[in-house]
Amino acid sequence: MTWYELLIALIGAGGIGGLIATIAGVIQNRRKSVTEQKGSAIEQGKETLSLIDELYQKQIKWMSERMDQGDAVRSKEFKTLEQKVDRRFDKMEAENKSQNILLADIVEFLNGDFQEFERKKKGRRK
């Protein structure tokens, strides 16, 4: 083999080797990129699940606080309602007393002056 044949073989081998190395590098970079993307997707999925869990926990906490507040609010509303009903009953009792007094006056009139009126009326008819 002559020196130029050796040189051409080395250049050819180097060129083929370089081409193979370049192709291998591209393949390796793509695999690395896919792996990173998968890892990235997995990490994003974990972060998403973590955020969802955190929001879920906050929602549960908020709902339990609202329920606790709801009991207090309902208790206040019931007390207010009870006070309103008591006031209305008091008004009804006062009105009932005034009506009883009026009824007593009517009964007294009917037993007194009205009876006298009826006697006079019957006396005139005879």
mmCIF file of C-alpha atoms in Angstrom, residues 16 20-21 31 35 44 65-66 77 84 87 91 96 99 113 117 123:
data_model
loop_
_atom_site.group_PDB
_atom_site.id
_atom_site.type_symbol
_atom_site.label_atom_id
_atom_site.label_comp_id
_atom_site.label_asym_id
_atom_site.label_seq_id
_atom_site.Cartn_x
_atom_site.Cartn_y
_atom_site.Cartn_z
ATOM 1 C CA ILE A 16 -16.943 7.530 7.770
ATOM 2 C CA ILE A 20 -20.884 7.629 12.293
ATOM 3 C CA ALA A 21 -19.861 9.715 15.303
ATOM 4 C CA ARG A 31 -32.568 10.049 23.400
ATOM 5 C CA THR A 35 -35.583 11.310 28.456
ATOM 6 C CA GLN A 44 -44.789 18.604 35.725
ATOM 7 C CA GLU A 65 -64.502 26.799 58.517
ATOM 8 C CA ARG A 66 -67.651 27.853 56.641
ATOM 9 C CA GLU A 77 -80.476 33.801 63.284
ATOM 10 C CA LYS A 84 -89.045 38.503 67.145
ATOM 11 C CA ARG A 87 -92.083 40.297 70.854
ATOM 12 C CA LYS A 91 -97.952 42.257 71.473
ATOM 13 C CA ASN A 96 -105.674 40.121 74.027
ATOM 14 C CA GLN A 99 -109.823 42.905 74.054
ATOM 15 C CA ASP A 113 -127.867 49.297 81.074
ATOM 16 C CA PHE A 117 -133.269 49.171 78.092
ATOM 17 C CA GLY A 123 -142.911 47.761 79.220
#
